[in-house]
């Protein structure tokens, strides 16, 4: 009897021990499961993103501030939308200019999500938002370039593309705002404006001809200005020479006048000596080794030659 009681007590102890271990294991599993659920439903919001919390597919919360957040397990889901600026490359397309020329344009758009709730409500996704934005950009660019001639678009001196980019950006933003799409276009830029390949050769030939005509105009203008400068310089030189010649004539006449005065003064002091001096000067100018003079023997001019005074 005593042995039976001992056996029963041992069996009860074993049963209690097993149940304790089982209970502890279940509690541990529950704790682990809770930790897994909590950790899998925690999410981090980064600086450059929006977190969209949905419940049964409906948006219930949009988190913009960075930090740690929690969603309800199994009921709520979280998706991410970018807060930073994005670039969308609009597919190239063909348009007609005001002067009926075909033109291929290729442009890109810089944009960002400003109101995630509006974007999700009206565009549903980033792809749809970009598609709608691209439609607005293309229609606006086509409309604006259609009011310009081809030369105004491609000629750097006449180009209106700088102001056109700003104008297209403003128009597209107004259209997006009217549609409550929750996105904003920061900039629209044209990368390329080319002619279709079949038209390029003829246009390039015409452009070369225009450039050559312009260059020839510059050369003709330069030649005309050169000739004008040369003619003006020649006129000034002639005027300077004429003035110098006139001044020289005045100086020469003054000198001759002064010389005549001196001669007259000298002649009046000793006419005979002056006459002899003038005669000797004339000999020096007219007589050399080959000179033959035929004059009357009693000529006063020959008196000095004969040694007669």
Coordinates of N, CA and C in Angstrom, one line a residue, residues 59-270:
X59 N -6.9 54.9 -48.2 CA -5.9 55.7 -47.5 C -6.4 56.3 -46.2
X60 N -5.8 55.9 -45.1 CA -6.2 56.4 -43.8 C -5.2 57.4 -43.2
X61 N -4.0 57.3 -43.7 CA -3.0 58.2 -43.1 C -1.8 58.4 -44.1
X62 N -1.3 59.6 -44.1 CA -0.1 59.9 -44.9 C 0.9 60.5 -44.0
X63 N 2.1 59.9 -43.8 CA 3.1 60.4 -42.9 C 4.2 61.1 -43.7
X64 N 4.5 62.3 -43.3 CA 5.5 63.1 -44.0 C 6.8 63.3 -43.2
X65 N 6.6 63.4 -41.8 CA 7.7 63.6 -41.0 C 8.5 62.3 -40.8
X66 N 9.9 62.4 -40.8 CA 10.7 61.2 -40.6 C 10.6 60.7 -39.2
X67 N 10.7 59.4 -39.0 CA 10.7 58.8 -37.7 C 10.2 57.4 -37.7
X68 N 9.9 56.8 -36.5 CA 9.5 55.4 -36.4 C 7.9 55.4 -36.2
X69 N 7.2 54.6 -36.9 CA 5.8 54.5 -36.8 C 5.3 53.1 -36.8
X70 N 4.0 52.9 -36.5 CA 3.4 51.5 -36.3 C 2.1 51.5 -37.1
X71 N 1.8 50.3 -37.7 CA 0.6 50.1 -38.4 C -0.2 48.9 -37.7
X72 N -1.5 48.9 -37.9 CA -2.3 47.8 -37.3 C -2.0 46.5 -38.1
X73 N -1.6 45.5 -37.4 CA -1.3 44.2 -38.1 C -2.5 43.6 -38.8
X74 N -2.2 43.1 -40.0 CA -3.1 42.3 -40.8 C -4.2 43.2 -41.4
X75 N -4.4 44.4 -40.9 CA -5.5 45.3 -41.4 C -4.9 46.4 -42.3
X76 N -3.8 47.0 -41.9 CA -3.2 48.1 -42.6 C -2.0 47.7 -43.4
X77 N -1.7 48.4 -44.5 CA -0.5 48.2 -45.3 C 0.1 49.5 -45.6
X78 N 1.4 49.5 -45.9 CA 2.2 50.7 -46.0 C 2.9 50.7 -47.4
X79 N 2.7 51.8 -48.2 CA 3.5 52.0 -49.4 C 4.3 53.3 -49.3
X80 N 5.2 53.4 -50.2 CA 6.1 54.6 -50.2 C 6.0 55.4 -51.5
X81 N 6.0 56.7 -51.3 CA 6.1 57.6 -52.4 C 7.3 58.6 -52.2
X82 N 8.0 58.9 -53.3 CA 9.2 59.8 -53.2 C 8.8 61.2 -52.9
X83 N 9.5 61.9 -52.1 CA 9.3 63.3 -51.8 C 10.3 64.1 -52.6
X84 N 11.4 63.5 -53.1 CA 12.4 64.3 -53.8 C 11.9 64.6 -55.3
X85 N 12.7 65.4 -56.0 CA 12.4 65.8 -57.3 C 12.8 64.6 -58.3
X86 N 11.9 64.4 -59.2 CA 12.2 63.3 -60.2 C 12.2 63.9 -61.6
X87 N 12.9 63.2 -62.5 CA 13.0 63.6 -63.9 C 12.2 62.6 -64.8
X88 N 11.4 63.2 -65.7 CA 10.7 62.3 -66.6 C 11.0 62.8 -68.0
X89 N 11.5 61.8 -68.8 CA 11.9 62.0 -70.2 C 10.7 61.9 -71.1
X90 N 10.2 63.0 -71.6 CA 9.1 62.9 -72.5 C 9.5 62.4 -73.8
X91 N 8.7 61.5 -74.4 CA 9.1 60.9 -75.6 C 9.0 61.9 -76.8
X92 N 10.0 61.8 -77.6 CA 10.1 62.8 -78.7 C 8.9 62.7 -79.7
X93 N 8.5 63.8 -80.2 CA 7.4 63.8 -81.1 C 7.5 64.9 -82.2
X94 N 6.7 64.8 -83.2 CA 6.8 65.8 -84.3 C 5.7 66.8 -84.2
X95 N 6.1 68.1 -84.5 CA 5.1 69.2 -84.5 C 5.3 70.0 -85.8
X96 N 4.3 70.9 -86.0 CA 4.4 71.8 -87.1 C 4.6 73.2 -86.6
X97 N 5.5 74.0 -87.2 CA 5.7 75.4 -86.8 C 4.7 76.3 -87.5
X98 N 4.8 77.6 -87.1 CA 3.8 78.5 -87.7 C 4.0 78.6 -89.2
X99 N 5.2 78.5 -89.7 CA 5.5 78.6 -91.2 C 5.4 77.2 -91.8
X100 N 4.7 76.3 -91.2 CA 4.3 75.0 -91.7 C 5.6 74.1 -91.9
X101 N 6.5 74.2 -91.1 CA 7.7 73.3 -91.2 C 7.6 72.2 -90.1
X102 N 7.9 71.0 -90.4 CA 7.9 69.9 -89.4 C 9.1 69.9 -88.6
X103 N 8.9 69.7 -87.3 CA 10.0 69.8 -86.3 C 9.9 68.6 -85.3
X104 N 11.0 68.0 -85.0 CA 11.0 66.9 -84.0 C 11.5 67.6 -82.7
X105 N 10.8 67.4 -81.6 CA 11.2 68.0 -80.3 C 11.4 66.9 -79.3
X106 N 12.3 67.1 -78.5 CA 12.6 66.1 -77.4 C 12.9 66.9 -76.1
X107 N 12.1 66.7 -75.1 CA 12.2 67.5 -73.9 C 12.1 66.6 -72.6
X108 N 12.5 67.1 -71.5 CA 12.4 66.4 -70.2 C 11.7 67.3 -69.2
X109 N 11.1 66.7 -68.2 CA 10.4 67.5 -67.1 C 10.9 67.1 -65.7
X110 N 11.2 68.1 -64.9 CA 11.6 67.9 -63.5 C 10.3 68.2 -62.7
X111 N 9.9 67.2 -61.9 CA 8.7 67.3 -61.1 C 8.8 66.6 -59.8
X112 N 7.8 66.9 -58.9 CA 7.7 66.2 -57.6 C 6.3 66.1 -57.1
X113 N 6.1 65.3 -56.1 CA 4.7 65.1 -55.5 C 4.6 66.1 -54.4
X114 N 3.6 67.0 -54.5 CA 3.4 68.0 -53.5 C 2.3 67.6 -52.5
X115 N 1.2 66.9 -53.0 CA 0.1 66.5 -52.2 C -0.1 65.0 -52.5
X116 N 0.4 64.1 -51.7 CA 0.3 62.6 -52.0 C -1.2 62.2 -52.0
X117 N -2.0 62.7 -51.1 CA -3.4 62.3 -51.1 C -4.2 62.6 -52.4
X118 N -3.9 63.9 -52.9 CA -4.6 64.2 -54.2 C -4.0 63.4 -55.3
X119 N -2.7 63.1 -55.3 CA -2.1 62.3 -56.3 C -2.7 60.9 -56.4
X120 N -2.9 60.3 -55.2 CA -3.4 59.0 -55.1 C -4.9 59.0 -55.5
X121 N -5.6 60.0 -55.1 CA -7.1 60.1 -55.4 C -7.4 60.2 -56.9
X122 N -6.5 61.0 -57.6 CA -6.9 61.4 -58.9 C -6.0 60.7 -60.0
X123 N -4.7 60.5 -59.6 CA -3.8 59.8 -60.6 C -3.6 58.3 -60.3
X124 N -3.8 57.9 -59.0 CA -3.7 56.6 -58.5 C -2.3 56.1 -58.4
X125 N -1.4 56.4 -59.3 CA 0.0 55.9 -59.2 C 0.9 56.9 -59.9
X126 N 2.2 56.7 -59.6 CA 3.2 57.6 -60.2 C 3.2 57.5 -61.7
X127 N 3.0 56.3 -62.2 CA 3.0 56.1 -63.7 C 1.9 56.9 -64.3
X128 N 0.7 56.8 -63.7 CA -0.4 57.6 -64.3 C -0.2 59.1 -64.2
X129 N 0.4 59.5 -63.1 CA 0.7 60.9 -62.9 C 1.7 61.4 -64.0
X130 N 2.7 60.6 -64.3 CA 3.7 61.0 -65.3 C 3.1 61.0 -66.7
X131 N 2.1 60.0 -66.9 CA 1.5 60.0 -68.2 C 0.6 61.2 -68.4
X132 N -0.1 61.6 -67.4 CA -1.0 62.8 -67.5 C -0.1 64.1 -67.7
X133 N 1.0 64.1 -66.9 CA 1.9 65.3 -67.0 C 2.5 65.4 -68.4
X134 N 2.9 64.2 -69.0 CA 3.5 64.2 -70.3 C 2.5 64.7 -71.4
X135 N 1.2 64.3 -71.2 CA 0.2 64.8 -72.1 C 0.1 66.3 -72.1
X136 N 0.1 66.9 -70.9 CA -0.1 68.3 -70.8 C 1.2 69.0 -71.4
X137 N 2.4 68.5 -71.1 CA 3.6 69.1 -71.6 C 3.6 69.1 -73.1
X138 N 3.3 67.9 -73.7 CA 3.4 67.8 -75.1 C 2.3 68.8 -75.8
X139 N 1.1 68.8 -75.3 CA 0.1 69.6 -75.9 C 0.4 71.1 -75.8
X140 N 1.0 71.5 -74.6 CA 1.4 72.9 -74.4 C 2.6 73.3 -75.3
X141 N 3.6 72.4 -75.4 CA 4.8 72.7 -76.2 C 4.3 72.8 -77.7
X142 N 3.5 71.9 -78.1 CA 3.0 71.9 -79.5 C 2.2 73.2 -79.8
X143 N 1.4 73.6 -78.9 CA 0.6 74.8 -79.0 C 1.5 76.1 -79.1
X144 N 2.5 76.1 -78.2 CA 3.4 77.3 -78.1 C 4.3 77.4 -79.3
X145 N 5.0 76.3 -79.7 CA 5.9 76.3 -80.8 C 5.1 76.5 -82.1
X146 N 3.9 76.1 -82.1 CA 3.1 76.3 -83.3 C 2.8 77.7 -83.6
X147 N 3.1 78.6 -82.7 CA 2.9 80.1 -82.9 C 4.2 80.7 -83.3
X148 N 5.3 80.0 -83.4 CA 6.6 80.5 -83.8 C 7.0 80.0 -85.1
X149 N 7.8 80.8 -85.9 CA 8.4 80.4 -87.1 C 9.6 79.5 -86.8
X150 N 10.0 78.7 -87.8 CA 11.1 77.8 -87.6 C 12.4 78.5 -87.2
X151 N 12.7 79.6 -87.9 CA 13.9 80.4 -87.6 C 13.9 80.9 -86.2
X152 N 12.8 81.3 -85.7 CA 12.7 81.8 -84.3 C 13.0 80.7 -83.3
X153 N 12.8 79.5 -83.7 CA 13.0 78.4 -82.7 C 14.5 77.9 -82.7
X154 N 15.1 77.8 -83.9 CA 16.4 77.2 -84.0 C 17.5 78.3 -84.0
X155 N 17.2 79.5 -84.4 CA 18.2 80.5 -84.5 C 18.6 81.1 -83.1
X156 N 19.8 81.0 -82.7 CA 20.2 81.4 -81.4 C 20.0 82.9 -81.2
X157 N 20.1 83.7 -82.2 CA 19.9 85.1 -82.1 C 18.5 85.5 -81.9
X158 N 17.6 84.7 -82.5 CA 16.2 85.0 -82.4 C 15.4 84.1 -81.5
X159 N 16.0 83.1 -80.9 CA 15.4 82.1 -80.2 C 14.6 82.6 -79.0
X160 N 13.3 82.0 -78.8 CA 12.5 82.4 -77.7 C 12.4 81.2 -76.7
X161 N 13.3 80.2 -76.9 CA 13.2 79.0 -76.1 C 13.4 79.2 -74.6
X162 N 14.2 80.2 -74.2 CA 14.4 80.4 -72.8 C 13.1 80.8 -72.1
X163 N 12.4 81.8 -72.6 CA 11.2 82.2 -72.0 C 10.1 81.2 -72.2
X164 N 10.2 80.4 -73.4 CA 9.2 79.4 -73.7 C 9.2 78.3 -72.6
X165 N 10.3 77.9 -72.1 CA 10.4 76.9 -71.1 C 9.6 77.3 -69.8
X166 N 9.8 78.5 -69.4 CA 9.1 79.1 -68.2 C 7.6 79.1 -68.5
X167 N 7.3 79.6 -69.7 CA 5.8 79.7 -70.0 C 5.2 78.3 -70.0
X168 N 5.8 77.3 -70.6 CA 5.2 76.0 -70.7 C 5.1 75.4 -69.2
X169 N 6.1 75.7 -68.4 CA 6.1 75.2 -67.0 C 4.8 75.8 -66.3
X170 N 4.6 77.1 -66.4 CA 3.5 77.7 -65.8 C 2.1 77.1 -66.3
X171 N 2.0 77.0 -67.6 CA 0.7 76.5 -68.1 C 0.5 75.0 -67.7
X172 N 1.5 74.2 -67.7 CA 1.3 72.8 -67.3 C 0.9 72.7 -65.8
X173 N 1.5 73.5 -65.0 CA 1.2 73.6 -63.5 C -0.3 74.0 -63.3
X174 N -0.7 75.0 -64.1 CA -2.1 75.4 -64.0 C -3.1 74.2 -64.4
X175 N -2.7 73.5 -65.4 CA -3.6 72.3 -65.8 C -3.6 71.3 -64.7
X176 N -2.4 71.0 -64.2 CA -2.3 69.9 -63.1 C -3.1 70.4 -61.9
X177 N -3.0 71.7 -61.6 CA -3.7 72.2 -60.4 C -5.3 72.1 -60.6
X178 N -5.7 72.4 -61.8 CA -7.1 72.2 -62.1 C -7.6 70.8 -62.0
X179 N -6.8 69.9 -62.3 CA -7.1 68.4 -62.2 C -6.9 67.9 -60.8
X180 N -6.4 68.7 -59.9 CA -6.1 68.2 -58.5 C -5.2 66.9 -58.5
X181 N -4.2 67.0 -59.3 CA -3.3 65.8 -59.3 C -2.2 65.7 -58.3
X182 N -2.1 66.8 -57.5 CA -1.2 66.8 -56.4 C 0.3 66.8 -56.7
X183 N 0.6 67.1 -58.0 CA 2.0 67.1 -58.4 C 2.4 68.5 -59.0
X184 N 3.7 68.9 -58.9 CA 4.1 70.2 -59.4 C 5.3 70.0 -60.3
X185 N 5.2 70.7 -61.4 CA 6.4 70.6 -62.4 C 7.3 71.8 -62.0
X186 N 8.6 71.5 -61.8 CA 9.6 72.5 -61.5 C 10.2 73.1 -62.7
X187 N 10.3 72.3 -63.7 CA 11.0 72.8 -64.9 C 10.7 71.9 -66.1
X188 N 10.5 72.6 -67.3 CA 10.4 71.9 -68.6 C 11.5 72.4 -69.5
X189 N 12.4 71.4 -70.0 CA 13.5 71.8 -70.8 C 13.5 71.0 -72.1
X190 N 13.8 71.8 -73.2 CA 13.9 71.1 -74.5 C 15.4 70.7 -74.7
X191 N 15.6 69.4 -74.9 CA 16.9 68.9 -75.2 C 17.3 69.0 -76.6
X192 N 16.3 68.9 -77.5 CA 16.6 68.8 -78.9 C 15.5 69.3 -79.8
X193 N 15.8 70.1 -80.8 CA 14.8 70.6 -81.8 C 15.4 70.3 -83.1
X194 N 15.0 69.2 -83.8 CA 15.6 68.9 -85.1 C 14.6 68.7 -86.1
X195 N 15.0 68.8 -87.4 CA 14.2 68.6 -88.5 C 14.1 67.1 -88.8
X196 N 13.0 66.6 -89.4 CA 13.1 65.2 -89.9 C 14.2 65.0 -90.8
X197 N 14.8 63.8 -90.9 CA 16.0 63.6 -91.6 C 15.8 63.9 -93.1
X198 N 14.6 63.8 -93.7 CA 14.4 64.1 -95.1 C 14.5 65.6 -95.4
X199 N 14.3 66.4 -94.4 CA 14.4 67.9 -94.6 C 15.7 68.5 -94.2
X200 N 16.5 67.8 -93.5 CA 17.7 68.4 -92.9 C 18.6 69.0 -94.0
X201 N 18.9 68.2 -95.1 CA 19.9 68.6 -96.1 C 19.5 70.0 -96.7
X202 N 18.2 70.1 -97.1 CA 17.8 71.3 -97.8 C 17.9 72.5 -96.9
X203 N 17.5 72.3 -95.6 CA 17.5 73.4 -94.6 C 19.0 73.8 -94.3
X204 N 19.9 72.8 -94.2 CA 21.3 73.1 -93.9 C 21.9 73.9 -95.1
X205 N 21.5 73.5 -96.3 CA 22.0 74.2 -97.5 C 21.5 75.7 -97.5
X206 N 20.3 75.9 -97.2 CA 19.7 77.3 -97.1 C 20.4 78.1 -96.0
X207 N 20.6 77.4 -94.8 CA 21.3 78.1 -93.7 C 22.7 78.5 -94.1
X208 N 23.4 77.6 -94.8 CA 24.8 77.9 -95.3 C 24.8 79.1 -96.2
X209 N 23.8 79.1 -97.1 CA 23.7 80.3 -98.1 C 23.4 81.6 -97.3
X210 N 22.5 81.5 -96.3 CA 22.2 82.7 -95.6 C 23.4 83.2 -94.8
X211 N 24.2 82.3 -94.2 CA 25.4 82.7 -93.5 C 26.4 83.3 -94.4
X212 N 26.6 82.7 -95.6 CA 27.5 83.3 -96.6 C 27.1 84.7 -97.1
X213 N 25.8 84.8 -97.3 CA 25.2 86.2 -97.6 C 25.5 87.2 -96.5
X214 N 25.3 86.8 -95.3 CA 25.6 87.7 -94.2 C 27.0 88.0 -94.1
X215 N 27.9 87.0 -94.3 CA 29.3 87.3 -94.3 C 29.8 88.3 -95.4
X216 N 29.2 88.1 -96.6 CA 29.5 88.9 -97.7 C 29.0 90.4 -97.4
X217 N 27.9 90.5 -96.7 CA 27.4 91.8 -96.3 C 28.4 92.5 -95.4
X218 N 28.9 91.7 -94.4 CA 29.9 92.3 -93.5 C 31.1 92.7 -94.2
X219 N 31.6 91.9 -95.2 CA 32.8 92.2 -96.0 C 32.6 93.5 -96.8
X220 N 31.4 93.6 -97.4 CA 31.1 94.8 -98.2 C 31.1 96.0 -97.4
X221 N 30.5 95.9 -96.2 CA 30.4 97.0 -95.3 C 31.8 97.4 -94.8
X222 N 32.7 96.4 -94.6 CA 34.0 96.7 -94.1 C 34.8 97.4 -95.2
X223 N 34.6 96.9 -96.5 CA 35.3 97.6 -97.6 C 34.9 99.0 -97.8
X224 N 33.6 99.3 -97.6 CA 33.1 100.6 -97.8 C 33.6 101.5 -96.7
X225 N 33.7 101.0 -95.5 CA 34.3 101.8 -94.4 C 35.7 102.1 -94.6
X226 N 36.5 101.1 -95.1 CA 37.9 101.2 -95.4 C 38.1 102.3 -96.4
X227 N 37.4 102.3 -97.5 CA 37.5 103.3 -98.6 C 37.2 104.7 -98.1
X228 N 36.2 104.8 -97.2 CA 35.8 106.1 -96.7 C 36.9 106.6 -95.8
X229 N 37.5 105.7 -95.0 CA 38.7 106.1 -94.1 C 39.8 106.6 -95.0
X230 N 40.2 105.8 -96.0 CA 41.3 106.2 -96.9 C 41.0 107.5 -97.6
X231 N 39.8 107.8 -98.1 CA 39.5 109.0 -98.8 C 39.6 110.2 -97.8
X232 N 39.1 110.0 -96.6 CA 39.2 111.0 -95.6 C 40.6 111.4 -95.2
X233 N 41.4 110.3 -95.1 CA 42.9 110.5 -94.8 C 43.6 111.2 -95.9
X234 N 43.3 110.8 -97.1 CA 43.9 111.5 -98.3 C 43.5 113.0 -98.3
X235 N 42.3 113.3 -98.0 CA 41.8 114.7 -98.0 C 42.5 115.5 -96.9
X236 N 42.7 114.9 -95.7 CA 43.4 115.6 -94.7 C 44.8 115.8 -95.0
X237 N 45.5 114.8 -95.7 CA 46.9 115.0 -96.0 C 47.0 116.1 -97.1
X238 N 46.1 116.1 -98.1 CA 46.2 117.2 -99.1 C 46.0 118.6 -98.4
X239 N 45.1 118.6 -97.5 CA 44.9 119.9 -96.8 C 46.1 120.3 -96.0
X240 N 46.8 119.4 -95.4 CA 48.0 119.7 -94.6 C 49.1 120.1 -95.5
X241 N 49.3 119.4 -96.7 CA 50.3 119.8 -97.6 C 50.1 121.2 -98.2
X242 N 48.8 121.4 -98.5 CA 48.5 122.7 -99.1 C 48.8 123.8 -98.1
X243 N 48.4 123.6 -96.8 CA 48.6 124.6 -95.8 C 50.1 124.8 -95.6
X244 N 50.9 123.7 -95.6 CA 52.4 123.8 -95.4 C 53.0 124.5 -96.6
X245 N 52.5 124.3 -97.8 CA 53.0 124.9 -99.0 C 52.7 126.4 -98.9
X246 N 51.5 126.8 -98.5 CA 51.2 128.2 -98.4 C 52.0 128.9 -97.3
X247 N 52.2 128.2 -96.2 CA 53.1 128.8 -95.2 C 54.5 128.9 -95.7
X248 N 55.0 128.0 -96.5 CA 56.4 128.0 -97.0 C 56.5 129.2 -98.0
X249 N 55.4 129.4 -98.8 CA 55.5 130.6 -99.7 C 55.5 131.9 -99.0
X250 N 54.8 132.0 -97.9 CA 54.8 133.2 -97.1 C 56.2 133.4 -96.5
X251 N 56.8 132.4 -96.0 CA 58.1 132.5 -95.4 C 59.1 132.8 -96.4
X252 N 59.0 132.2 -97.6 CA 59.9 132.4 -98.7 C 59.9 133.9 -99.2
X253 N 58.6 134.4 -99.4 CA 58.5 135.8 -99.8 C 59.0 136.8 -98.8
X254 N 58.8 136.4 -97.5 CA 59.3 137.3 -96.5 C 60.9 137.3 -96.5
X255 N 61.5 136.1 -96.8 CA 62.9 136.0 -96.9 C 63.5 136.8 -98.0
X256 N 62.8 136.6 -99.2 CA 63.2 137.4 -100.4 C 63.1 138.9 -100.2
X257 N 62.0 139.2 -99.5 CA 61.8 140.7 -99.2 C 62.9 141.2 -98.3
X258 N 63.3 140.4 -97.3 CA 64.3 140.8 -96.4 C 65.7 140.9 -97.1
X259 N 65.9 139.9 -98.0 CA 67.2 139.8 -98.8 C 67.3 141.0 -99.7
X260 N 66.2 141.4 -100.4 CA 66.1 142.5 -101.3 C 66.4 143.8 -100.5
X261 N 65.9 143.9 -99.3 CA 66.1 145.0 -98.4 C 67.6 145.2 -98.1
X262 N 68.2 144.0 -97.8 CA 69.7 144.0 -97.4 C 70.5 144.4 -98.7
X263 N 70.1 143.8 -99.8 CA 70.8 144.2 -101.1 C 70.7 145.7 -101.3
X264 N 69.5 146.2 -101.2 CA 69.4 147.6 -101.4 C 70.2 148.5 -100.5
X265 N 70.3 148.1 -99.2 CA 71.0 148.8 -98.3 C 72.5 148.8 -98.6
X266 N 73.0 147.5 -99.0 CA 74.4 147.4 -99.3 C 74.7 148.2 -100.6
X267 N 73.8 148.1 -101.6 CA 74.1 148.8 -102.9 C 74.1 150.3 -102.7
X268 N 73.3 150.8 -101.8 CA 73.3 152.2 -101.6 C 74.6 152.7 -100.9
X269 N 75.2 151.9 -100.1 CA 76.5 152.3 -99.4 C 77.6 152.3 -100.4
X270 N 77.8 151.4 -101.4 CA 78.9 151.3 -102.3 C 78.4 150.7 -103.6

